[in-house]
Amino acid sequence: MTPHFVALTPMRRRCLIILSIVLIPCVILNLLPPSELHEETILQNNIAELQAKLEHLHTKYVTSQEEISLLSHQLLQLMENNHILPDLQFLLNNTTSNVTNIKLPSIYNFLPHFLNDPNSLRPAFVQSKGRTGVSVVLGVPTVKREVQSYLMATLKNLLDRMNPVETADTLIIVFIAETDLEYVTYVAKQIEVQFPTEFETGVIEVISPSPSYYPDLSKLRDTLGDDHQRVVWRSKQNLDFAFLMSYAQTKGTFYVQLEDDILAKKNFITTMKSFALKKIATKENWFVLDFCQLGFIGKLFKCAELPWLIQFFLMFHNDKPVDWLLDHLVSTKVCSLDKDSKHCKRAKAELWVHYKPSLFQHIGTHSSLKGKVQKLKDKQFGKITLYYAHENPEATVETQIKPYKQYTLQKAYKGESFFWGLLPQPGDHLKFKFSHPIFIKRYLFRSGNPEHPSDRFYNTTVEVFTDLSASLNRNSNDITEDGYIIIGKFDALGIAQGTVDRKLGKVLILRLTVHSESENWAILSEIHIVEDHPS
């Protein structure tokens, strides 16, 4: 280490180290031959990722310095009031000579109710394995919905659309924006049961706010000519997003705002990360990368820049909806009063970059705002797959469940559409009578689809009648009164899958039996029966 380097201040030494880490690889890049273009691109992405992570670390450093500064200020106040130990007073006198009495305004100036309870800015519920340092943090806020919840279907879709490498570098934070701890615990338990692996490995975290986090919502000003119920709904949403972002900002490099009623495209994590790193590598000064054209869905930010949004949302939570506030923040950064709207639009497009085609689609029909029905769809997303077709063994099918319009069981079995039945009742069957007895290697029944995720089969078993059924013990719990063998059932996600032991004999009939009344219609979006042919 040279004397000149040692003589530098700590901050300048840090800056010099960071510059050397970033610039030296850039020099190497210029020396590479054209034949190594692919390796050059990989190196550029690695440099960009390093830059993003350094920026994130710098933000964490600033936060720690802020906490030290605040603590010093509080100690100085104690010293001025003679409420401090002599040894500590001597230390402060020799280390804080440059501290001024100027105190910047904080969020407490805008939301003073935070001062009433020291726990107001702490989660009331945290279910976490402490995962941190990931590339992408997905924020999924959710509330209690009166009509139907899309949360579990959304989480399943997000996880299914990620490969193992993406999953290992991602954190999903489910923010249950409710203060009823019993309800929060119930939803958290549902997530833990339905996604045990992701819960255990820390891929999914669940948090909820303290009741004291929210101001008295009944006293909010009515703004924009909206009725009070809508003002409360959008104001609370602003506060919810600010809380979620505040919790997430130290967890990773990039943050993506999602909703609890969406679909994602395959490998969306890699697509978003690659796009962001490419922008960083080419020195583009972006603030938000937009992967969905609707509302606040699919908006990606650098975690290091989340404080801009958090402060803005908290200051103006009562004034406008969250997507409007984002637009105003970007406009404030680049739009000039002495330039026309075209200039403003071009300048905003540099900070707010839209990616096409969209990676996310909104599927919810019933809004979290009571009575609001929304059928917004992102046309850039493309066509959604509503059913999966397979070539199944030849069979005749029948059911007592009345189909809706042309969505019959026959068409679903042939792979021409999906089956959509009206309100299944206890004792209803869906039967598949094979043209000749067969051994079944495996089966899969998928209920619900992206547009109607709650239209599933609940409390429904999978049963077979074989050429050996007549000789089986009818007293067994796995044998029905009419001789069917129970081989499986639909799980909480509306899927039934498994194998059929050849020892049970050749299958003549496979049927699904409903055991309880359903509040929803039922969809079969996939029927896949694989025959086990003799080798």
Coordinates of C-alpha atoms in Angstrom, one line a residue:
M1 CA 0.0 0.0 0.0
T2 CA 1.6 3.3 -1.1
P3 CA 1.9 6.3 1.2
H4 CA -0.2 8.4 -1.2
F5 CA -3.1 5.9 -0.9
V6 CA -2.9 5.8 2.9
A7 CA -3.0 9.6 3.0
L8 CA -6.4 9.7 1.3
T9 CA -9.5 10.0 3.4
P10 CA -11.5 6.8 4.0
M11 CA -14.3 8.0 1.6
R12 CA -11.8 8.7 -1.2
R13 CA -10.1 5.4 -0.7
R14 CA -13.5 3.7 -1.1
C15 CA -14.2 5.6 -4.3
L16 CA -10.7 4.8 -5.7
I17 CA -11.3 1.0 -5.0
I18 CA -14.7 1.1 -6.6
L19 CA -13.4 2.9 -9.7
S20 CA -10.5 0.4 -10.1
I21 CA -13.0 -2.5 -9.8
V22 CA -15.2 -1.0 -12.5
L23 CA -12.6 0.6 -14.9
I24 CA -10.0 -2.1 -15.0
P25 CA -12.4 -4.7 -16.6
C26 CA -13.5 -2.0 -19.0
V27 CA -9.9 -1.6 -20.2
I28 CA -9.6 -5.3 -20.7
L29 CA -12.8 -5.3 -22.8
N30 CA -11.2 -2.9 -25.3
L31 CA -8.3 -5.3 -25.8
L32 CA -10.5 -8.4 -26.6
P33 CA -10.5 -9.6 -30.3
P34 CA -13.8 -9.6 -32.2
S35 CA -14.0 -13.4 -32.0
E36 CA -14.6 -13.2 -28.3
L37 CA -17.7 -11.0 -28.6
H38 CA -19.9 -13.5 -26.6
E39 CA -17.4 -13.5 -23.7
E40 CA -17.3 -9.7 -23.9
T41 CA -21.0 -9.5 -23.5
I42 CA -20.9 -11.8 -20.5
L43 CA -18.1 -9.7 -19.0
Q44 CA -20.1 -6.5 -19.6
N45 CA -23.1 -7.9 -17.8
N46 CA -20.9 -9.0 -14.9
I47 CA -19.5 -5.5 -14.7
A48 CA -23.0 -4.0 -14.8
E49 CA -24.2 -6.3 -12.1
L50 CA -21.2 -5.4 -10.0
Q51 CA -22.0 -1.7 -10.5
A52 CA -25.6 -2.2 -9.4
K53 CA -24.5 -4.1 -6.3
L54 CA -21.9 -1.5 -5.4
E55 CA -24.6 1.2 -5.7
H56 CA -26.8 -0.9 -3.4
L57 CA -24.0 -1.3 -0.9
H58 CA -23.3 2.4 -1.0
T59 CA -27.0 3.1 -0.1
K60 CA -26.7 0.7 2.9
Y61 CA -23.6 2.6 3.9
V62 CA -25.4 5.9 3.7
T63 CA -28.2 4.5 5.8
S64 CA -25.8 3.4 8.5
Q65 CA -24.1 6.8 8.5
E66 CA -27.6 8.4 8.9
E67 CA -28.3 6.2 11.9
I68 CA -24.9 7.1 13.4
S69 CA -25.6 10.8 12.7
L70 CA -29.0 10.6 14.4
L71 CA -27.6 8.8 17.4
S72 CA -24.9 11.5 17.7
H73 CA -27.5 14.2 17.5
Q74 CA -29.5 12.5 20.3
L75 CA -26.4 12.1 22.5
L76 CA -25.5 15.8 21.9
Q77 CA -28.9 16.8 23.2
L78 CA -28.4 14.7 26.3
M79 CA -25.0 16.3 26.8
E80 CA -26.5 19.8 26.5
N81 CA -29.0 18.8 29.3
N82 CA -26.2 17.3 31.4
H83 CA -27.8 13.8 31.1
I84 CA -24.7 12.0 30.1
L85 CA -21.7 10.2 31.7
P86 CA -18.5 12.4 31.9
D87 CA -16.4 9.9 30.0
L88 CA -18.8 9.9 27.1
Q89 CA -19.1 13.7 27.2
F90 CA -15.3 14.0 26.8
L91 CA -15.4 11.6 23.8
L92 CA -18.1 13.6 22.1
N93 CA -16.4 16.8 22.7
N94 CA -13.4 15.5 20.7
T95 CA -15.3 13.8 17.9
T96 CA -18.3 15.9 17.1
S97 CA -16.9 19.4 16.8
N98 CA -18.2 19.8 13.3
V99 CA -21.8 18.7 14.1
T100 CA -24.3 21.5 13.5
N101 CA -27.7 22.0 15.2
I102 CA -29.5 21.9 11.8
K103 CA -31.9 18.9 11.6
L104 CA -33.4 17.9 8.3
P105 CA -37.1 17.2 8.1
S106 CA -38.0 13.5 8.4
I107 CA -41.0 11.5 7.6
Y108 CA -42.2 12.1 11.1
N109 CA -43.0 15.7 9.9
F110 CA -45.5 14.3 7.4
L111 CA -46.8 11.4 9.5
P112 CA -46.4 12.4 13.1
H113 CA -48.5 9.5 14.3
F114 CA -45.4 7.3 13.9
L115 CA -44.1 8.9 17.0
N116 CA -47.0 7.5 19.1
D117 CA -45.8 3.9 19.0
P118 CA -42.1 2.8 18.6
N119 CA -43.4 -0.3 16.9
S120 CA -45.3 1.6 14.1
L121 CA -42.5 1.1 11.6
R122 CA -41.8 -2.6 12.5
P123 CA -43.6 -5.5 11.0
A124 CA -46.2 -7.0 13.3
F125 CA -45.7 -10.4 11.7
V126 CA -42.5 -11.8 10.0
Q127 CA -42.1 -15.2 8.6
S128 CA -38.6 -15.3 7.1
K129 CA -35.5 -17.4 6.8
G130 CA -33.4 -14.3 6.4
R131 CA -32.6 -14.6 2.6
T132 CA -30.7 -11.5 1.4
G133 CA -28.2 -10.5 -1.3
V134 CA -30.4 -11.7 -4.2
S135 CA -30.5 -10.1 -7.6
V136 CA -34.3 -9.7 -7.7
V137 CA -36.8 -9.0 -4.9
L138 CA -40.5 -9.4 -5.9
G139 CA -43.0 -7.5 -3.8
V140 CA -46.5 -9.0 -3.7
P141 CA -49.0 -7.0 -1.6
T142 CA -52.3 -8.7 -0.8
V143 CA -55.4 -7.8 1.2
K144 CA -58.5 -9.7 2.2
R145 CA -60.9 -9.8 -0.8
E146 CA -64.6 -10.2 -0.4
V147 CA -65.3 -12.2 -3.6
Q148 CA -62.2 -14.3 -4.3
S149 CA -58.4 -14.5 -3.6
Y150 CA -55.9 -14.9 -6.4
L151 CA -52.8 -15.0 -4.1
M152 CA -52.0 -18.8 -4.1
A153 CA -52.6 -19.0 -7.9
T154 CA -50.3 -16.0 -8.4
L155 CA -47.5 -17.5 -6.2
K156 CA -47.8 -20.8 -8.0
N157 CA -47.6 -19.2 -11.4
L158 CA -44.5 -17.1 -10.4
L159 CA -42.7 -20.1 -9.0
D160 CA -43.6 -22.3 -12.0
R161 CA -42.2 -19.6 -14.4
M162 CA -38.8 -19.6 -12.8
N163 CA -36.0 -22.1 -13.4
P164 CA -33.9 -23.3 -10.4
V165 CA -31.1 -20.8 -11.1
E166 CA -33.6 -17.9 -11.1
T167 CA -35.3 -19.2 -7.9
A168 CA -32.0 -19.3 -6.1
D169 CA -31.4 -15.7 -6.9
T170 CA -34.9 -14.4 -6.1
L171 CA -36.9 -13.4 -3.0
I172 CA -40.7 -13.1 -3.0
I173 CA -42.0 -10.9 -0.2
V174 CA -45.7 -11.4 0.4
F175 CA -47.0 -8.3 2.2
I176 CA -50.4 -9.0 3.9
A177 CA -51.7 -5.5 4.3
E178 CA -54.1 -6.4 7.1
T179 CA -53.8 -5.7 10.9
D180 CA -56.0 -8.7 11.9
L181 CA -53.2 -10.9 13.1
E182 CA -55.4 -14.0 13.1
Y183 CA -56.1 -13.5 9.4
V184 CA -52.4 -12.8 8.7
T185 CA -51.4 -16.0 10.5
Y186 CA -54.0 -18.0 8.5
V187 CA -52.8 -16.8 5.2
A188 CA -49.1 -17.3 6.2
K189 CA -49.9 -20.9 7.2
Q190 CA -51.6 -21.5 3.8
I191 CA -48.5 -20.3 2.0
E192 CA -46.3 -22.5 4.2
V193 CA -48.4 -25.6 3.6
Q194 CA -48.8 -25.1 -0.2
F195 CA -45.2 -24.1 -0.8
P196 CA -43.2 -26.0 1.8
T197 CA -39.9 -26.1 -0.1
E198 CA -40.0 -22.4 -1.0
F199 CA -40.8 -21.5 2.6
E200 CA -38.1 -23.7 4.0
T201 CA -35.4 -22.4 1.6
G202 CA -36.4 -18.8 2.2
V203 CA -37.7 -18.0 -1.3
I204 CA -41.0 -16.7 0.1
E205 CA -41.2 -14.4 3.1
V206 CA -44.4 -13.1 4.7
I207 CA -44.8 -9.8 6.6
S208 CA -47.6 -7.6 7.8
P209 CA -47.7 -4.1 9.3
S210 CA -48.4 -2.9 12.8
P211 CA -51.9 -1.4 13.3
S212 CA -50.1 1.8 14.5
Y213 CA -48.4 2.1 11.1
Y214 CA -51.6 3.6 9.6
P215 CA -52.9 7.0 10.5
D216 CA -56.6 7.5 11.2
L217 CA -57.9 6.8 7.7
S218 CA -61.4 8.2 8.5
K219 CA -59.8 11.6 8.8
L220 CA -58.2 11.6 5.4
R221 CA -58.9 14.6 3.2
D222 CA -61.2 13.8 0.2
T223 CA -59.2 14.6 -2.9
L224 CA -59.6 14.5 -6.7
G225 CA -63.4 14.5 -6.3
D226 CA -63.4 10.8 -5.2
D227 CA -65.8 9.4 -2.6
H228 CA -64.2 8.8 0.8
Q229 CA -64.1 5.0 0.4
R230 CA -62.0 5.3 -2.7
V231 CA -59.7 7.9 -1.1
V232 CA -59.1 5.6 1.9
W233 CA -58.4 2.6 -0.5
R234 CA -55.8 4.4 -2.7
S235 CA -54.2 6.2 0.3
K236 CA -53.8 3.0 2.2
Q237 CA -52.4 1.4 -1.0
N238 CA -49.7 4.2 -1.1
L239 CA -48.8 3.5 2.5
D240 CA -48.7 -0.3 1.9
F241 CA -46.3 0.1 -1.0
A242 CA -44.1 2.4 1.0
F243 CA -43.9 -0.2 3.8
L244 CA -43.2 -3.1 1.5
M245 CA -40.5 -1.2 -0.3
S246 CA -38.9 -0.1 3.0
Y247 CA -38.7 -3.7 4.1
A248 CA -37.4 -4.9 0.7
Q249 CA -34.8 -2.3 0.0
T250 CA -31.9 -4.0 1.8
K251 CA -32.7 -7.5 0.5
G252 CA -31.4 -7.4 -3.1
T253 CA -30.2 -5.4 -6.1
F254 CA -33.4 -4.9 -8.0
Y255 CA -37.0 -4.6 -6.7
V256 CA -40.1 -5.5 -8.8
Q257 CA -43.6 -4.3 -7.8
L258 CA -46.2 -6.9 -8.5
E259 CA -49.8 -7.5 -7.5
D260 CA -51.6 -10.6 -6.1
D261 CA -53.7 -11.3 -9.2
I262 CA -51.2 -11.6 -12.1
L263 CA -49.6 -14.1 -14.5
A264 CA -45.9 -14.1 -15.5
K265 CA -44.1 -15.4 -18.6
K266 CA -41.5 -18.1 -18.5
N267 CA -38.1 -17.1 -17.3
F268 CA -39.3 -13.6 -16.5
I269 CA -36.5 -13.1 -13.9
T270 CA -33.7 -13.7 -16.4
T271 CA -35.4 -11.4 -18.9
M272 CA -35.8 -8.5 -16.5
K273 CA -32.3 -8.9 -15.0
S274 CA -30.6 -9.1 -18.4
F275 CA -32.5 -6.0 -19.6
A276 CA -31.6 -4.0 -16.5
L277 CA -27.9 -5.0 -16.7
K278 CA -27.8 -4.1 -20.4
K279 CA -29.1 -0.6 -19.6
I280 CA -26.5 -0.2 -16.8
A281 CA -23.7 -1.5 -19.0
T282 CA -24.5 1.0 -21.7
K283 CA -24.6 3.8 -19.1
E284 CA -28.3 4.6 -19.6
N285 CA -29.7 6.7 -16.8
W286 CA -33.0 4.9 -16.1
F287 CA -35.2 5.1 -13.1
V288 CA -37.9 2.5 -13.8
L289 CA -38.0 -0.4 -16.2
D290 CA -41.6 -1.2 -17.1
F291 CA -42.5 -4.8 -17.9
C292 CA -46.3 -4.4 -17.9
Q293 CA -48.4 -1.6 -19.3
L294 CA -51.0 -1.7 -16.5
G295 CA -51.0 0.3 -13.3
F296 CA -48.1 -0.4 -11.0
I297 CA -47.6 -4.0 -12.1
G298 CA -44.1 -5.1 -13.3
K299 CA -42.3 -2.0 -12.4
L300 CA -38.6 -2.6 -11.7
F301 CA -36.4 -0.3 -9.7
K302 CA -32.9 -0.4 -8.3
C303 CA -33.2 -1.1 -4.6
A304 CA -30.7 1.7 -4.1
E305 CA -33.2 4.2 -5.5
L306 CA -36.3 3.0 -3.6
P307 CA -35.9 5.8 -1.0
W308 CA -37.1 8.3 -3.7
L309 CA -40.4 6.4 -4.0
I310 CA -40.8 5.6 -0.3
Q311 CA -40.5 9.3 0.7
F312 CA -42.7 10.5 -2.2
F313 CA -45.5 8.0 -1.5
L314 CA -45.5 8.8 2.2
M315 CA -45.5 12.5 1.7
F316 CA -48.4 12.5 -0.9
H317 CA -50.2 9.3 0.2
N318 CA -53.5 11.2 0.6
D319 CA -53.3 13.1 -2.7
K320 CA -53.2 10.7 -5.6
P321 CA -53.1 7.1 -6.7
V322 CA -49.7 5.3 -6.6
D323 CA -49.3 5.1 -10.4
W324 CA -50.0 8.8 -10.7
L325 CA -47.4 9.6 -8.0
L326 CA -44.8 7.6 -9.9
D327 CA -45.6 9.6 -13.1
H328 CA -45.3 12.8 -11.1
L329 CA -42.0 11.8 -9.6
V330 CA -40.4 11.0 -12.9
S331 CA -41.9 14.3 -14.4
T332 CA -40.4 16.3 -11.5
K333 CA -37.0 14.8 -12.3
V334 CA -36.8 15.7 -16.0
C335 CA -39.6 17.9 -17.2
S336 CA -39.0 21.6 -17.6
L337 CA -41.6 24.3 -17.3
D338 CA -40.0 26.3 -20.2
K339 CA -40.2 23.2 -22.6
D340 CA -43.3 21.8 -24.4
S341 CA -45.0 18.5 -23.6
K342 CA -43.2 16.7 -26.4
H343 CA -39.8 17.4 -24.7
C344 CA -41.2 16.2 -21.4
K345 CA -42.5 13.0 -22.9
R346 CA -39.1 12.3 -24.6
A347 CA -37.2 13.0 -21.4
K348 CA -39.6 10.8 -19.3
A349 CA -39.1 8.0 -21.8
E350 CA -35.4 7.9 -21.0
L351 CA -36.1 7.5 -17.3
W352 CA -39.2 5.3 -17.6
V353 CA -38.3 2.6 -20.1
H354 CA -41.0 0.3 -21.5
Y355 CA -40.1 -3.3 -22.4
K356 CA -42.2 -5.2 -25.0
P357 CA -43.8 -7.7 -25.1
S358 CA -45.1 -7.4 -21.5
L359 CA -44.0 -10.1 -19.0
F360 CA -47.0 -9.8 -16.7
Q361 CA -50.8 -10.0 -17.2
H362 CA -53.5 -8.9 -14.8
I363 CA -56.1 -11.6 -14.3
G364 CA -58.2 -10.4 -11.3
T365 CA -61.7 -9.3 -12.0
H366 CA -62.8 -8.2 -8.6
S367 CA -60.7 -5.3 -7.2
S368 CA -59.7 -5.1 -3.5
L369 CA -61.8 -1.9 -3.5
K370 CA -65.3 -3.1 -2.5
G371 CA -67.7 -3.2 -5.5
K372 CA -65.1 -2.4 -8.1
V373 CA -65.0 -4.7 -11.1
Q374 CA -62.0 -4.3 -13.4
K375 CA -61.3 -6.2 -16.6
L376 CA -58.1 -4.5 -17.6
K377 CA -55.8 -6.6 -19.8
D378 CA -52.3 -5.8 -21.1
K379 CA -52.6 -6.3 -24.9
Q380 CA -48.8 -6.6 -25.1
F381 CA -48.7 -9.8 -23.0
G382 CA -50.1 -12.0 -25.7
K383 CA -52.6 -14.9 -25.6
I384 CA -53.0 -16.7 -22.3
T385 CA -53.1 -20.5 -22.4
L386 CA -56.5 -21.6 -20.9
Y387 CA -56.2 -25.3 -21.4
Y388 CA -53.6 -28.0 -22.2
A389 CA -54.4 -30.6 -24.9
H390 CA -53.3 -34.3 -24.7
E391 CA -54.0 -37.4 -26.7
N392 CA -55.8 -39.6 -24.1
P393 CA -56.9 -43.3 -24.4
E394 CA -60.1 -43.8 -26.3
A395 CA -63.1 -43.5 -23.8
T396 CA -66.6 -42.3 -23.4
V397 CA -67.2 -39.6 -20.8
E398 CA -70.2 -38.5 -18.7
T399 CA -71.0 -36.3 -15.8
Q400 CA -74.1 -34.9 -13.9
I401 CA -72.5 -31.5 -13.7
K402 CA -74.1 -29.2 -16.2
P403 CA -71.6 -27.6 -18.6
Y404 CA -71.5 -23.9 -19.3
K405 CA -72.2 -23.2 -23.0
Q406 CA -69.9 -25.2 -25.2
Y407 CA -67.3 -26.1 -22.5
T408 CA -68.2 -29.8 -22.3
L409 CA -66.3 -32.7 -20.7
Q410 CA -66.1 -34.4 -24.1
K411 CA -64.2 -31.5 -25.7
A412 CA -61.9 -31.2 -22.7
Y413 CA -61.0 -34.9 -22.9
K414 CA -60.3 -34.6 -26.7
G415 CA -58.1 -31.5 -26.0
E416 CA -60.4 -29.2 -27.9
S417 CA -61.2 -26.9 -25.0
F418 CA -61.6 -27.0 -21.2
F419 CA -64.6 -28.3 -19.2
W420 CA -66.5 -25.7 -17.3
G421 CA -69.2 -27.0 -15.0
L422 CA -71.8 -25.2 -12.9
L423 CA -71.6 -25.6 -9.1
P424 CA -70.5 -29.2 -8.4
Q425 CA -72.6 -30.9 -5.7
P426 CA -71.7 -33.8 -3.3
G427 CA -72.0 -37.1 -5.1
D428 CA -71.4 -35.6 -8.6
H429 CA -69.1 -37.7 -10.8
L430 CA -67.0 -37.2 -13.9
K431 CA -66.5 -40.7 -15.5
F432 CA -64.1 -41.9 -18.1
K433 CA -65.1 -45.3 -19.4
F434 CA -62.3 -46.8 -21.5
S435 CA -63.1 -48.7 -24.8
H436 CA -61.0 -51.6 -23.4
P437 CA -59.4 -52.3 -20.0
I438 CA -56.0 -50.6 -19.7
F439 CA -53.1 -50.2 -17.3
I440 CA -52.6 -46.6 -16.4
K441 CA -49.0 -45.3 -16.0
R442 CA -49.9 -41.9 -14.6
Y443 CA -52.7 -39.3 -14.6
L444 CA -53.0 -35.6 -14.2
F445 CA -56.1 -33.5 -13.7
R446 CA -55.6 -29.7 -13.5
S447 CA -58.6 -27.6 -12.4
G448 CA -59.0 -23.8 -12.7
N449 CA -57.3 -21.7 -15.3
P450 CA -55.5 -18.3 -15.4
E451 CA -58.7 -16.3 -16.0
H452 CA -60.7 -18.2 -13.3
P453 CA -58.1 -19.6 -10.8
S454 CA -60.7 -20.2 -8.1
D455 CA -62.9 -22.4 -10.3
R456 CA -61.3 -25.6 -9.1
F457 CA -62.4 -29.0 -7.8
Y458 CA -62.3 -29.0 -4.0
N459 CA -62.6 -32.1 -1.8
T460 CA -62.7 -34.3 -4.9
T461 CA -61.1 -37.8 -5.1
V462 CA -59.7 -39.8 -8.1
E463 CA -61.0 -43.4 -8.2
V464 CA -60.7 -46.4 -10.5
F465 CA -62.8 -49.5 -11.2
T466 CA -60.7 -52.4 -12.4
D467 CA -61.1 -56.0 -13.5
L468 CA -60.0 -57.0 -10.0
S469 CA -62.4 -54.7 -8.1
A470 CA -64.9 -57.4 -7.5
S471 CA -62.4 -59.5 -5.5
L472 CA -61.2 -56.6 -3.3
N473 CA -62.0 -56.2 0.4
R474 CA -65.0 -53.7 0.5
N475 CA -64.2 -52.9 4.2
S476 CA -61.0 -51.1 3.2
N477 CA -61.0 -47.3 3.6
D478 CA -59.7 -47.0 0.1
I479 CA -62.6 -48.9 -1.4
T480 CA -66.0 -47.2 -2.1
E481 CA -69.3 -48.9 -1.5
D482 CA -69.7 -49.5 -5.2
G483 CA -66.2 -51.0 -5.6
Y484 CA -64.1 -48.1 -6.8
I485 CA -60.5 -47.8 -5.5
I486 CA -59.5 -44.4 -4.3
I487 CA -56.0 -43.6 -5.7
G488 CA -55.7 -39.8 -5.2
K489 CA -57.4 -36.5 -4.6
F490 CA -57.2 -32.8 -5.7
D491 CA -54.8 -30.7 -3.6
A492 CA -55.2 -27.2 -2.4
L493 CA -53.9 -25.8 -5.8
G494 CA -56.6 -27.8 -7.7
I495 CA -54.3 -30.5 -9.1
A496 CA -54.6 -34.2 -8.9
Q497 CA -51.8 -36.4 -10.2
G498 CA -50.2 -39.7 -9.5
T499 CA -49.7 -43.3 -10.7
V500 CA -51.8 -46.4 -10.7
D501 CA -50.3 -49.6 -9.3
R502 CA -50.4 -52.4 -11.9
K503 CA -51.3 -54.7 -9.0
L504 CA -54.8 -53.1 -8.9
G505 CA -55.5 -54.6 -12.3
K506 CA -56.6 -53.2 -15.6
V507 CA -58.7 -50.1 -15.3
L508 CA -62.2 -50.1 -16.8
I509 CA -63.4 -46.8 -15.5
L510 CA -61.6 -43.8 -14.0
R511 CA -63.8 -41.2 -12.2
L512 CA -63.7 -38.1 -10.2
T513 CA -66.0 -37.8 -7.2
V514 CA -67.1 -34.6 -5.6
H515 CA -67.6 -34.8 -1.8
S516 CA -68.8 -31.3 -0.8
E517 CA -70.8 -28.4 -2.1
S518 CA -68.8 -25.8 -4.0
E519 CA -69.3 -22.0 -4.0
N520 CA -67.6 -21.8 -7.4
W521 CA -68.1 -23.3 -10.8
A522 CA -65.4 -25.9 -11.7
I523 CA -63.0 -25.9 -14.6
L524 CA -60.9 -28.9 -15.8
S525 CA -58.1 -27.2 -17.9
E526 CA -56.0 -30.3 -18.3
I527 CA -56.8 -34.0 -18.6
H528 CA -53.8 -36.3 -19.2
I529 CA -54.1 -40.1 -18.8
V530 CA -51.1 -42.1 -19.9
E531 CA -51.6 -45.7 -20.8
D532 CA -49.0 -48.2 -19.6
H533 CA -48.3 -50.4 -22.6
P534 CA -46.6 -53.8 -22.1
S535 CA -42.9 -53.6 -22.9

